[in-house]
């Protein structure tokens, strides 16, 4: 069976984990946590990066930093993972769901403005499959209305928009290092801060609401309770696992793009003859090979193809059930205007296996099996 996902493993992870253990410092903010933070800050040109226990938690920190209170509103796509909006709902916000663009599956930047009210505190954008949203337009809207931009770049590590790394464009953002993502530490993520005035408060929120980070740097002689917060700091053991991958980040990225390109060139002829659609890459976007999906004619064909692939030893899966039609989505938000594409496009989408340890022969087999399905 070709599994849908396998956790990335380079081989040096265990050496670094042992080093973390030998350091006798396995709690957060040890050697490897700092190394990872700095690597991202330098390479991606982000003012401050703080590893967290998950992307979900990094988004929760964003909601606290944004001072979200009961009655506030946020704008987000409905085609996303629950954490994108849950983090803000936890603080009392209501969600205004905006339709997606059918080409990139990202929030339609031209529909955002009509969802803005006097209560709108933040626009949370999601770079689906590591392909960027139209950030220039979105940043202009944010400036015009003085609204915060949060980038959920969980899938976008290493991707670029007009030469800038995703996560470095909005005011704050989040990465994920879950085992299904391009780089992993098991469970983990990072908070990305591009606004100076958030840095000090973010450190406090991440350390249970205390100024312990300052204490460890020797800037104060005792630490105390300063603000609300929680335990958002990952263990240095997990950070050591991530560090092994960051050292060879471009190799991992190249391998994923190579597999992505194999799928694309292999399936292009089929897409000209039968009703399937391949992913679209806007010219301003450099992607990271996070995901390869195809869109079938409709829900029925997608289900048949998933079954067919499974029967032939390939685990392919669908993706998000739109949040606005889920139990919690109905309770905590509403769709603004017409759902033209969110439901329809999400029902057609099918994700194929794509991960670091996937072999080119396996991709060839998957492509061949898809051709066979359409020829039968
Ligand atoms: C994976 C993912 C998350 C959640 O990441 P965790 O690290 O598992 O909390 C959030 N948003 C998006 C878009 C994701 O793909």
mmCIF file of C-alpha atoms and ligand atoms in Angstrom:
data_model
loop_
_atom_site.group_PDB
_atom_site.id
_atom_site.type_symbol
_atom_site.label_atom_id
_atom_site.label_comp_id
_atom_site.label_asym_id
_atom_site.label_seq_id
_atom_site.Cartn_x
_atom_site.Cartn_y
_atom_site.Cartn_z
ATOM 1 C CA UNK A 1 0.000 0.000 0.000
ATOM 2 C CA UNK A 2 1.298 3.470 -0.858
ATOM 3 C CA UNK A 3 0.318 5.497 2.191
ATOM 4 C CA UNK A 4 -1.057 8.990 1.849
ATOM 5 C CA UNK A 5 1.593 10.452 4.133
ATOM 6 C CA UNK A 6 4.811 9.490 5.888
ATOM 7 C CA UNK A 7 6.560 11.686 8.451
ATOM 8 C CA UNK A 8 9.726 13.286 7.049
ATOM 9 C CA UNK A 9 12.905 11.643 8.359
ATOM 10 C CA UNK A 10 16.371 12.629 7.180
ATOM 11 C CA UNK A 11 18.567 10.441 9.381
ATOM 12 C CA UNK A 12 20.318 13.044 11.548
ATOM 13 C CA UNK A 13 17.281 13.605 13.794
ATOM 14 C CA UNK A 14 18.376 11.049 16.406
ATOM 15 C CA UNK A 15 21.883 12.531 16.673
ATOM 16 C CA UNK A 16 20.410 15.948 17.454
ATOM 17 C CA UNK A 17 17.835 14.517 19.848
ATOM 18 C CA UNK A 18 20.681 12.798 21.716
ATOM 19 C CA UNK A 19 22.542 16.102 21.777
ATOM 20 C CA UNK A 20 19.495 17.796 23.319
ATOM 21 C CA UNK A 21 19.362 15.071 25.968
ATOM 22 C CA UNK A 22 23.122 15.353 26.613
ATOM 23 C CA UNK A 23 22.658 19.113 27.058
ATOM 24 C CA UNK A 24 20.462 18.192 30.052
ATOM 25 C CA UNK A 25 18.029 20.769 28.734
ATOM 26 C CA UNK A 26 14.955 19.163 27.247
ATOM 27 C CA UNK A 27 12.354 21.785 28.134
ATOM 28 C CA UNK A 28 11.641 24.651 25.780
ATOM 29 C CA UNK A 29 14.010 27.350 24.531
ATOM 30 C CA UNK A 30 17.102 25.156 24.607
ATOM 31 C CA UNK A 31 19.818 25.049 21.964
ATOM 32 C CA UNK A 32 17.677 23.646 19.164
ATOM 33 C CA UNK A 33 14.624 25.829 19.750
ATOM 34 C CA UNK A 34 16.854 28.912 19.405
ATOM 35 C CA UNK A 35 18.608 27.505 16.347
ATOM 36 C CA UNK A 36 15.293 26.914 14.584
ATOM 37 C CA UNK A 37 13.912 30.344 15.552
ATOM 38 C CA UNK A 38 17.013 32.056 14.212
ATOM 39 C CA UNK A 39 17.116 30.027 11.027
ATOM 40 C CA UNK A 40 13.603 31.172 10.123
ATOM 41 C CA UNK A 41 14.213 34.792 11.124
ATOM 42 C CA UNK A 42 17.336 35.052 8.987
ATOM 43 C CA UNK A 43 16.282 33.044 5.965
ATOM 44 C CA UNK A 44 12.703 34.322 5.705
ATOM 45 C CA UNK A 45 13.360 37.867 6.914
ATOM 46 C CA UNK A 46 10.779 37.716 9.702
ATOM 47 C CA UNK A 47 11.390 40.004 12.678
ATOM 48 C CA UNK A 48 10.693 37.370 15.327
ATOM 49 C CA UNK A 49 9.970 33.660 15.098
ATOM 50 C CA UNK A 50 8.988 31.600 18.138
ATOM 51 C CA UNK A 51 8.564 27.848 17.874
ATOM 52 C CA UNK A 52 5.304 26.692 19.438
ATOM 53 C CA UNK A 53 3.658 23.415 20.379
ATOM 54 C CA UNK A 54 1.529 23.529 17.194
ATOM 55 C CA UNK A 55 0.273 25.795 14.454
ATOM 56 C CA UNK A 56 -3.083 25.706 16.245
ATOM 57 C CA UNK A 57 -1.394 27.186 19.307
ATOM 58 C CA UNK A 58 0.474 29.778 17.257
ATOM 59 C CA UNK A 59 -2.902 30.880 15.860
ATOM 60 C CA UNK A 60 -4.315 31.050 19.395
ATOM 61 C CA UNK A 61 -1.413 33.339 20.267
ATOM 62 C CA UNK A 62 -2.287 35.469 17.214
ATOM 63 C CA UNK A 63 -5.846 35.853 18.515
ATOM 64 C CA UNK A 64 -4.565 36.944 21.937
ATOM 65 C CA UNK A 65 -2.081 39.390 20.368
ATOM 66 C CA UNK A 66 -4.882 40.792 18.200
ATOM 67 C CA UNK A 67 -6.882 41.508 21.382
ATOM 68 C CA UNK A 68 -9.901 39.631 20.100
ATOM 69 C CA UNK A 69 -12.919 40.051 22.387
ATOM 70 C CA UNK A 70 -16.537 38.866 22.434
ATOM 71 C CA UNK A 71 -18.453 40.461 19.584
ATOM 72 C CA UNK A 72 -15.437 41.026 17.333
ATOM 73 C CA UNK A 73 -15.428 39.612 13.837
ATOM 74 C CA UNK A 74 -12.794 37.982 11.704
ATOM 75 C CA UNK A 75 -12.824 37.233 7.981
ATOM 76 C CA UNK A 76 -11.578 33.856 6.761
ATOM 77 C CA UNK A 77 -12.150 31.301 4.026
ATOM 78 C CA UNK A 78 -14.524 28.430 4.789
ATOM 79 C CA UNK A 79 -12.306 26.002 2.880
ATOM 80 C CA UNK A 80 -9.657 25.545 5.570
ATOM 81 C CA UNK A 81 -8.671 23.572 8.651
ATOM 82 C CA UNK A 82 -10.683 24.229 11.826
ATOM 83 C CA UNK A 83 -7.749 25.815 13.683
ATOM 84 C CA UNK A 84 -7.675 28.810 11.325
ATOM 85 C CA UNK A 85 -10.903 30.090 12.871
ATOM 86 C CA UNK A 86 -11.193 28.114 16.121
ATOM 87 C CA UNK A 87 -8.326 30.115 17.615
ATOM 88 C CA UNK A 88 -10.358 33.315 17.229
ATOM 89 C CA UNK A 89 -13.721 31.804 18.196
ATOM 90 C CA UNK A 90 -12.088 30.710 21.475
ATOM 91 C CA UNK A 91 -11.639 34.408 22.291
ATOM 92 C CA UNK A 92 -15.229 35.278 21.394
ATOM 93 C CA UNK A 93 -15.016 36.248 17.740
ATOM 94 C CA UNK A 94 -17.609 35.487 15.080
ATOM 95 C CA UNK A 95 -16.418 34.319 11.690
ATOM 96 C CA UNK A 96 -17.443 35.866 8.387
ATOM 97 C CA UNK A 97 -16.685 33.231 5.772
ATOM 98 C CA UNK A 98 -15.745 34.496 2.321
ATOM 99 C CA UNK A 99 -15.819 32.426 -0.869
ATOM 100 C CA UNK A 100 -12.644 31.042 -2.471
ATOM 101 C CA UNK A 101 -11.185 31.462 -5.948
ATOM 102 C CA UNK A 102 -11.738 28.243 -7.894
ATOM 103 C CA UNK A 103 -8.247 28.387 -9.424
ATOM 104 C CA UNK A 104 -6.071 28.450 -6.277
ATOM 105 C CA UNK A 105 -8.705 27.442 -3.664
ATOM 106 C CA UNK A 106 -7.583 30.517 -1.681
ATOM 107 C CA UNK A 107 -9.796 33.294 -0.297
ATOM 108 C CA UNK A 108 -11.086 35.518 -3.127
ATOM 109 C CA UNK A 109 -9.367 38.837 -2.437
ATOM 110 C CA UNK A 110 -12.076 40.697 -4.385
ATOM 111 C CA UNK A 111 -14.822 39.534 -2.012
ATOM 112 C CA UNK A 112 -13.119 40.522 1.245
ATOM 113 C CA UNK A 113 -14.109 44.184 1.287
ATOM 114 C CA UNK A 114 -17.865 43.522 1.350
ATOM 115 C CA UNK A 115 -17.447 41.338 4.441
ATOM 116 C CA UNK A 116 -15.837 44.132 6.461
ATOM 117 C CA UNK A 117 -17.874 45.804 9.220
ATOM 118 C CA UNK A 118 -16.944 48.126 12.082
ATOM 119 C CA UNK A 119 -16.412 44.981 14.185
ATOM 120 C CA UNK A 120 -13.841 43.382 11.862
ATOM 121 C CA UNK A 121 -10.558 42.892 13.756
ATOM 122 C CA UNK A 122 -8.583 40.586 11.490
ATOM 123 C CA UNK A 123 -8.434 38.925 8.101
ATOM 124 C CA UNK A 124 -7.027 35.424 8.374
ATOM 125 C CA UNK A 125 -5.698 34.197 5.039
ATOM 126 C CA UNK A 126 -4.702 30.618 4.272
ATOM 127 C CA UNK A 127 -2.146 29.751 1.579
ATOM 128 C CA UNK A 128 -3.701 26.499 0.461
ATOM 129 C CA UNK A 129 -1.284 23.808 -0.759
ATOM 130 C CA UNK A 130 1.563 26.285 -0.253
ATOM 131 C CA UNK A 131 0.281 28.496 -3.084
ATOM 132 C CA UNK A 132 0.046 32.130 -2.076
ATOM 133 C CA UNK A 133 -3.049 34.289 -1.745
ATOM 134 C CA UNK A 134 -3.078 37.574 -3.720
ATOM 135 C CA UNK A 135 -1.287 39.397 -0.919
ATOM 136 C CA UNK A 136 -0.815 42.868 -2.487
ATOM 137 C CA UNK A 137 -4.577 43.353 -2.788
ATOM 138 C CA UNK A 138 -5.174 41.930 0.687
ATOM 139 C CA UNK A 139 -2.524 44.148 2.317
ATOM 140 C CA UNK A 140 -4.048 47.213 0.634
ATOM 141 C CA UNK A 141 -7.494 46.429 2.044
ATOM 142 C CA UNK A 142 -5.948 45.931 5.493
ATOM 143 C CA UNK A 143 -4.259 49.320 5.296
ATOM 144 C CA UNK A 144 -7.385 51.095 4.085
ATOM 145 C CA UNK A 145 -9.508 49.779 6.978
ATOM 146 C CA UNK A 146 -6.730 49.407 9.535
ATOM 147 C CA UNK A 147 -7.334 45.689 10.019
ATOM 148 C CA UNK A 148 -4.767 43.092 11.071
ATOM 149 C CA UNK A 149 -3.593 40.454 8.581
ATOM 150 C CA UNK A 150 -2.891 36.982 9.968
ATOM 151 C CA UNK A 151 -1.242 34.474 7.621
ATOM 152 C CA UNK A 152 -2.067 30.836 8.241
ATOM 153 C CA UNK A 153 1.030 29.596 6.418
ATOM 154 C CA UNK A 154 0.810 26.088 7.892
ATOM 155 C CA UNK A 155 1.291 24.642 4.408
ATOM 156 C CA UNK A 156 3.427 27.460 3.037
ATOM 157 C CA UNK A 157 6.896 27.032 4.587
ATOM 158 C CA UNK A 158 9.503 27.947 1.881
ATOM 159 C CA UNK A 159 6.867 29.258 -0.575
ATOM 160 C CA UNK A 160 7.086 32.791 -1.931
ATOM 161 C CA UNK A 161 4.799 35.551 -3.181
ATOM 162 C CA UNK A 162 6.542 38.026 -5.507
ATOM 163 C CA UNK A 163 9.896 37.013 -4.043
ATOM 164 C CA UNK A 164 8.816 37.271 -0.393
ATOM 165 C CA UNK A 165 8.467 34.250 1.850
ATOM 166 C CA UNK A 166 4.959 33.403 3.036
ATOM 167 C CA UNK A 167 4.566 34.246 6.684
ATOM 168 C CA UNK A 168 6.747 37.352 6.267
ATOM 169 C CA UNK A 169 4.075 39.461 4.556
ATOM 170 C CA UNK A 170 1.170 39.905 7.010
ATOM 171 C CA UNK A 171 1.374 41.359 10.538
ATOM 172 C CA UNK A 172 1.519 37.965 12.212
ATOM 173 C CA UNK A 173 1.380 34.386 11.049
ATOM 174 C CA UNK A 174 1.792 30.735 11.794
ATOM 175 C CA UNK A 175 3.650 27.689 10.446
ATOM 176 C CA UNK A 176 2.900 24.040 11.177
ATOM 177 C CA UNK A 177 5.435 21.279 11.768
ATOM 178 C CA UNK A 178 2.890 18.524 12.174
ATOM 179 C CA UNK A 179 4.009 15.243 10.611
ATOM 180 C CA UNK A 180 1.815 15.884 7.554
ATOM 181 C CA UNK A 181 3.664 19.084 6.703
ATOM 182 C CA UNK A 182 6.860 19.652 4.661
ATOM 183 C CA UNK A 183 9.079 19.943 7.755
ATOM 184 C CA UNK A 184 8.142 18.247 10.990
ATOM 185 C CA UNK A 185 8.820 17.909 14.707
ATOM 186 C CA UNK A 186 5.924 15.512 15.332
ATOM 187 C CA UNK A 187 3.613 18.125 16.728
ATOM 188 C CA UNK A 188 4.754 21.725 16.536
ATOM 189 C CA UNK A 189 4.539 25.068 14.853
ATOM 190 C CA UNK A 190 5.839 28.615 14.907
ATOM 191 C CA UNK A 191 4.501 32.069 15.562
ATOM 192 C CA UNK A 192 5.758 34.634 13.042
ATOM 193 C CA UNK A 193 5.861 38.299 14.032
ATOM 194 C CA UNK A 194 6.428 41.117 11.578
ATOM 195 C CA UNK A 195 5.292 43.863 13.936
ATOM 196 C CA UNK A 196 7.826 45.010 16.506
ATOM 197 C CA UNK A 197 5.317 45.973 19.173
ATOM 198 C CA UNK A 198 4.058 42.376 19.434
ATOM 199 C CA UNK A 199 7.386 40.733 20.209
ATOM 200 C CA UNK A 200 7.611 41.275 23.954
ATOM 201 C CA UNK A 201 3.974 40.368 24.583
ATOM 202 C CA UNK A 202 4.266 37.234 22.409
ATOM 203 C CA UNK A 203 7.144 35.951 24.567
ATOM 204 C CA UNK A 204 5.021 36.474 27.669
ATOM 205 C CA UNK A 205 1.913 34.764 26.247
ATOM 206 C CA UNK A 206 4.046 31.783 25.205
ATOM 207 C CA UNK A 207 5.527 31.451 28.722
ATOM 208 C CA UNK A 208 2.231 31.064 30.600
ATOM 209 C CA UNK A 209 1.743 34.823 30.854
ATOM 210 C CA UNK A 210 5.056 35.404 32.628
ATOM 211 C CA UNK A 211 8.221 37.309 31.705
ATOM 212 C CA UNK A 212 10.361 34.177 32.185
ATOM 213 C CA UNK A 213 12.044 34.661 28.772
ATOM 214 C CA UNK A 214 13.492 37.953 29.985
ATOM 215 C CA UNK A 215 14.533 36.311 33.261
ATOM 216 C CA UNK A 216 16.439 33.576 31.379
ATOM 217 C CA UNK A 217 18.250 36.217 29.346
ATOM 218 C CA UNK A 218 19.296 37.858 32.608
ATOM 219 C CA UNK A 219 17.355 41.050 31.869
ATOM 220 C CA UNK A 220 15.369 40.876 35.144
ATOM 221 C CA UNK A 221 16.112 39.164 38.483
ATOM 222 C CA UNK A 222 12.721 37.523 39.040
ATOM 223 C CA UNK A 223 9.771 36.688 36.850
ATOM 224 C CA UNK A 224 6.073 37.084 37.542
ATOM 225 C CA UNK A 225 2.574 36.952 36.090
ATOM 226 C CA UNK A 226 2.168 39.787 33.564
ATOM 227 C CA UNK A 227 -0.617 38.852 31.150
ATOM 228 C CA UNK A 228 -2.895 36.021 30.023
ATOM 229 C CA UNK A 229 -1.008 33.157 28.423
ATOM 230 C CA UNK A 230 -0.519 29.441 28.263
ATOM 231 C CA UNK A 231 2.118 26.746 27.765
ATOM 232 C CA UNK A 232 2.931 27.207 24.089
ATOM 233 C CA UNK A 233 6.619 26.324 24.306
ATOM 234 C CA UNK A 234 7.759 23.066 22.646
ATOM 235 C CA UNK A 235 10.313 20.680 24.145
ATOM 236 C CA UNK A 236 13.889 20.983 22.835
ATOM 237 C CA UNK A 237 13.663 17.270 21.905
ATOM 238 C CA UNK A 238 11.029 18.096 19.311
ATOM 239 C CA UNK A 239 12.967 21.126 18.119
ATOM 240 C CA UNK A 240 16.044 18.909 17.620
ATOM 241 C CA UNK A 241 14.019 16.712 15.250
ATOM 242 C CA UNK A 242 13.013 19.802 13.259
ATOM 243 C CA UNK A 243 16.563 21.190 13.169
ATOM 244 C CA UNK A 244 17.798 18.093 11.336
ATOM 245 C CA UNK A 245 15.397 18.915 8.527
ATOM 246 C CA UNK A 246 16.025 22.642 8.399
ATOM 247 C CA UNK A 247 19.706 21.916 7.765
ATOM 248 C CA UNK A 248 18.700 20.274 4.488
ATOM 249 C CA UNK A 249 15.593 22.353 3.861
ATOM 250 C CA UNK A 250 16.334 23.061 0.216
ATOM 251 C CA UNK A 251 16.923 19.354 -0.503
ATOM 252 C CA UNK A 252 13.553 18.514 1.025
ATOM 253 C CA UNK A 253 11.910 21.333 -0.916
ATOM 254 C CA UNK A 254 13.520 20.289 -4.216
ATOM 255 C CA UNK A 255 12.510 16.675 -3.752
ATOM 256 C CA UNK A 256 8.879 17.654 -3.152
ATOM 257 C CA UNK A 257 8.815 19.960 -6.162
ATOM 258 C CA UNK A 258 10.348 17.210 -8.293
ATOM 259 C CA UNK A 259 7.555 14.809 -7.285
ATOM 260 C CA UNK A 260 4.945 17.538 -7.824
ATOM 261 C CA UNK A 261 6.310 18.199 -11.332
ATOM 262 C CA UNK A 262 6.221 14.486 -12.100
ATOM 263 C CA UNK A 263 2.522 14.379 -11.279
ATOM 264 C CA UNK A 264 1.872 17.521 -13.288
ATOM 265 C CA UNK A 265 3.666 16.507 -16.469
ATOM 266 C CA UNK A 266 2.376 12.960 -16.144
ATOM 267 C CA UNK A 267 -1.263 13.996 -15.867
ATOM 268 C CA UNK A 268 -1.379 16.956 -18.254
ATOM 269 C CA UNK A 269 -2.333 14.865 -21.263
ATOM 270 C CA UNK A 270 -5.136 13.164 -19.349
ATOM 271 C CA UNK A 271 -6.487 16.546 -18.233
ATOM 272 C CA UNK A 272 -6.820 17.535 -21.895
ATOM 273 C CA UNK A 273 -8.910 14.471 -22.692
ATOM 274 C CA UNK A 274 -11.122 13.848 -19.650
ATOM 275 C CA UNK A 275 -12.824 16.086 -17.129
ATOM 276 C CA UNK A 276 -10.095 16.541 -14.524
ATOM 277 C CA UNK A 277 -8.356 19.745 -13.519
ATOM 278 C CA UNK A 278 -4.755 20.128 -12.365
ATOM 279 C CA UNK A 279 -3.568 22.712 -9.805
ATOM 280 C CA UNK A 280 -3.037 26.290 -10.972
ATOM 281 C CA UNK A 281 0.066 28.271 -10.052
ATOM 282 C CA UNK A 282 -0.190 32.053 -10.416
ATOM 283 C CA UNK A 283 2.972 33.427 -12.013
ATOM 284 C CA UNK A 284 3.854 35.484 -8.932
ATOM 285 C CA UNK A 285 3.960 32.396 -6.746
ATOM 286 C CA UNK A 286 6.844 30.030 -6.023
ATOM 287 C CA UNK A 287 5.338 26.990 -4.329
ATOM 288 C CA UNK A 288 6.891 24.356 -2.066
ATOM 289 C CA UNK A 289 5.411 21.120 -3.409
ATOM 290 C CA UNK A 290 3.296 20.784 -0.294
ATOM 291 C CA UNK A 291 0.425 19.045 -2.012
ATOM 292 C CA UNK A 292 -0.632 17.622 -5.346
ATOM 293 C CA UNK A 293 -4.352 17.516 -5.946
ATOM 294 C CA UNK A 294 -6.605 16.952 -8.909
ATOM 295 C CA UNK A 295 -10.199 18.050 -9.281
ATOM 296 C CA UNK A 296 -12.597 15.452 -10.665
ATOM 297 C CA UNK A 297 -15.778 16.272 -12.587
ATOM 298 C CA UNK A 298 -17.911 15.951 -9.443
ATOM 299 C CA UNK A 299 -18.299 14.340 -6.026
ATOM 300 C CA UNK A 300 -19.407 11.000 -7.460
ATOM 301 C CA UNK A 301 -16.386 10.562 -9.734
ATOM 302 C CA UNK A 302 -14.093 11.598 -6.906
ATOM 303 C CA UNK A 303 -15.516 8.900 -4.608
ATOM 304 C CA UNK A 304 -15.189 6.290 -7.341
ATOM 305 C CA UNK A 305 -11.587 7.288 -8.035
ATOM 306 C CA UNK A 306 -10.654 7.178 -4.332
ATOM 307 C CA UNK A 307 -12.102 3.643 -4.114
ATOM 308 C CA UNK A 308 -10.392 2.570 -7.334
ATOM 309 C CA UNK A 309 -7.007 3.837 -6.179
ATOM 310 C CA UNK A 310 -7.455 2.142 -2.801
ATOM 311 C CA UNK A 311 -8.226 -1.150 -4.524
ATOM 312 C CA UNK A 312 -4.940 -0.710 -6.390
ATOM 313 C CA UNK A 313 -2.915 -0.063 -3.246
ATOM 314 C CA UNK A 314 -2.926 3.759 -3.275
ATOM 315 C CA UNK A 315 -4.242 5.840 -0.436
ATOM 316 C CA UNK A 316 -5.648 9.109 -1.837
ATOM 317 C CA UNK A 317 -7.909 11.371 0.212
ATOM 318 C CA UNK A 318 -10.306 14.304 -0.057
ATOM 319 C CA UNK A 319 -9.820 17.440 2.015
ATOM 320 C CA UNK A 320 -11.774 19.981 4.080
ATOM 321 C CA UNK A 321 -15.506 19.819 4.506
ATOM 322 C CA UNK A 322 -16.344 23.549 4.318
ATOM 323 C CA UNK A 323 -16.473 25.028 7.810
ATOM 324 C CA UNK A 324 -19.573 27.170 7.263
ATOM 325 C CA UNK A 325 -21.764 24.094 6.815
ATOM 326 C CA UNK A 326 -20.330 22.221 9.831
ATOM 327 C CA UNK A 327 -22.047 22.128 13.244
ATOM 328 C CA UNK A 328 -19.658 24.634 14.845
ATOM 329 C CA UNK A 329 -19.450 26.735 11.699
ATOM 330 C CA UNK A 330 -23.202 27.289 11.741
ATOM 331 C CA UNK A 331 -23.002 28.265 15.385
ATOM 332 C CA UNK A 332 -19.992 30.575 15.282
ATOM 333 C CA UNK A 333 -20.091 32.132 11.848
ATOM 334 C CA UNK A 334 -21.877 32.813 8.611
ATOM 335 C CA UNK A 335 -21.099 32.814 4.939
ATOM 336 C CA UNK A 336 -21.055 36.240 3.344
ATOM 337 C CA UNK A 337 -22.894 36.386 0.030
ATOM 338 C CA UNK A 338 -23.018 33.410 -2.257
ATOM 339 C CA UNK A 339 -21.148 30.118 -1.879
ATOM 340 C CA UNK A 340 -20.286 29.814 -5.546
ATOM 341 C CA UNK A 341 -17.106 27.786 -5.305
ATOM 342 C CA UNK A 342 -16.340 26.702 -1.732
ATOM 343 C CA UNK A 343 -18.674 23.689 -1.602
ATOM 344 C CA UNK A 344 -18.574 22.801 -5.265
ATOM 345 C CA UNK A 345 -14.776 22.864 -5.637
ATOM 346 C CA UNK A 346 -14.091 21.158 -2.301
ATOM 347 C CA UNK A 347 -16.285 18.218 -3.342
ATOM 348 C CA UNK A 348 -14.222 17.668 -6.483
ATOM 349 C CA UNK A 349 -10.801 17.821 -4.879
ATOM 350 C CA UNK A 350 -8.674 14.704 -4.353
ATOM 351 C CA UNK A 351 -5.173 14.702 -2.857
ATOM 352 C CA UNK A 352 -2.496 12.269 -4.036
ATOM 353 C CA UNK A 353 0.407 10.962 -1.906
ATOM 354 C CA UNK A 354 3.324 13.422 -1.756
ATOM 355 C CA UNK A 355 6.076 13.247 0.852
ATOM 356 C CA UNK A 356 9.837 13.192 1.184
ATOM 357 C CA UNK A 357 10.211 9.403 1.216
ATOM 358 C CA UNK A 358 7.857 8.815 -1.736
ATOM 359 C CA UNK A 359 9.689 7.234 -4.667
ATOM 360 C CA UNK A 360 9.471 8.305 -8.277
ATOM 361 C CA UNK A 361 8.487 4.756 -9.286
ATOM 362 C CA UNK A 362 5.523 5.041 -6.926
ATOM 363 C CA UNK A 363 4.444 8.319 -8.526
ATOM 364 C CA UNK A 364 4.686 6.673 -11.952
ATOM 365 C CA UNK A 365 2.487 3.835 -10.729
ATOM 366 C CA UNK A 366 -0.078 6.279 -9.300
ATOM 367 C CA UNK A 367 -0.220 8.211 -12.591
ATOM 368 C CA UNK A 368 -0.625 4.974 -14.565
ATOM 369 C CA UNK A 369 -3.448 3.844 -12.278
ATOM 370 C CA UNK A 370 -5.325 7.141 -12.734
ATOM 371 C CA UNK A 371 -5.061 6.748 -16.543
ATOM 372 C CA UNK A 372 -6.401 3.214 -16.183
ATOM 373 C CA UNK A 373 -9.396 4.432 -14.161
ATOM 374 C CA UNK A 374 -10.358 6.881 -16.889
ATOM 375 C CA UNK A 375 -9.875 4.355 -19.659
ATOM 376 C CA UNK A 376 -12.216 1.805 -18.044
HETATM 377 C C1 LIG B 1 -2.074 21.693 9.455
HETATM 378 C C2 LIG B 1 -2.819 22.972 9.480
HETATM 379 C C3 LIG B 1 -3.112 23.644 10.672
HETATM 380 C C4 LIG B 1 -2.865 23.050 12.028
HETATM 381 O O1 LIG B 1 -1.561 22.722 12.287
HETATM 382 P P1 LIG B 1 -1.162 21.984 13.664
HETATM 383 O O2 LIG B 1 0.313 22.188 13.746
HETATM 384 O O3 LIG B 1 -1.541 20.556 13.504
HETATM 385 O O4 LIG B 1 -1.889 22.641 14.762
HETATM 386 C C5 LIG B 1 -3.734 24.866 10.603
HETATM 387 N N1 LIG B 1 -4.068 25.418 9.432
HETATM 388 C C6 LIG B 1 -3.815 24.804 8.256
HETATM 389 C C7 LIG B 1 -4.181 25.478 6.970
HETATM 390 C C8 LIG B 1 -3.196 23.555 8.237
HETATM 391 O O5 LIG B 1 -2.972 22.938 7.076
#
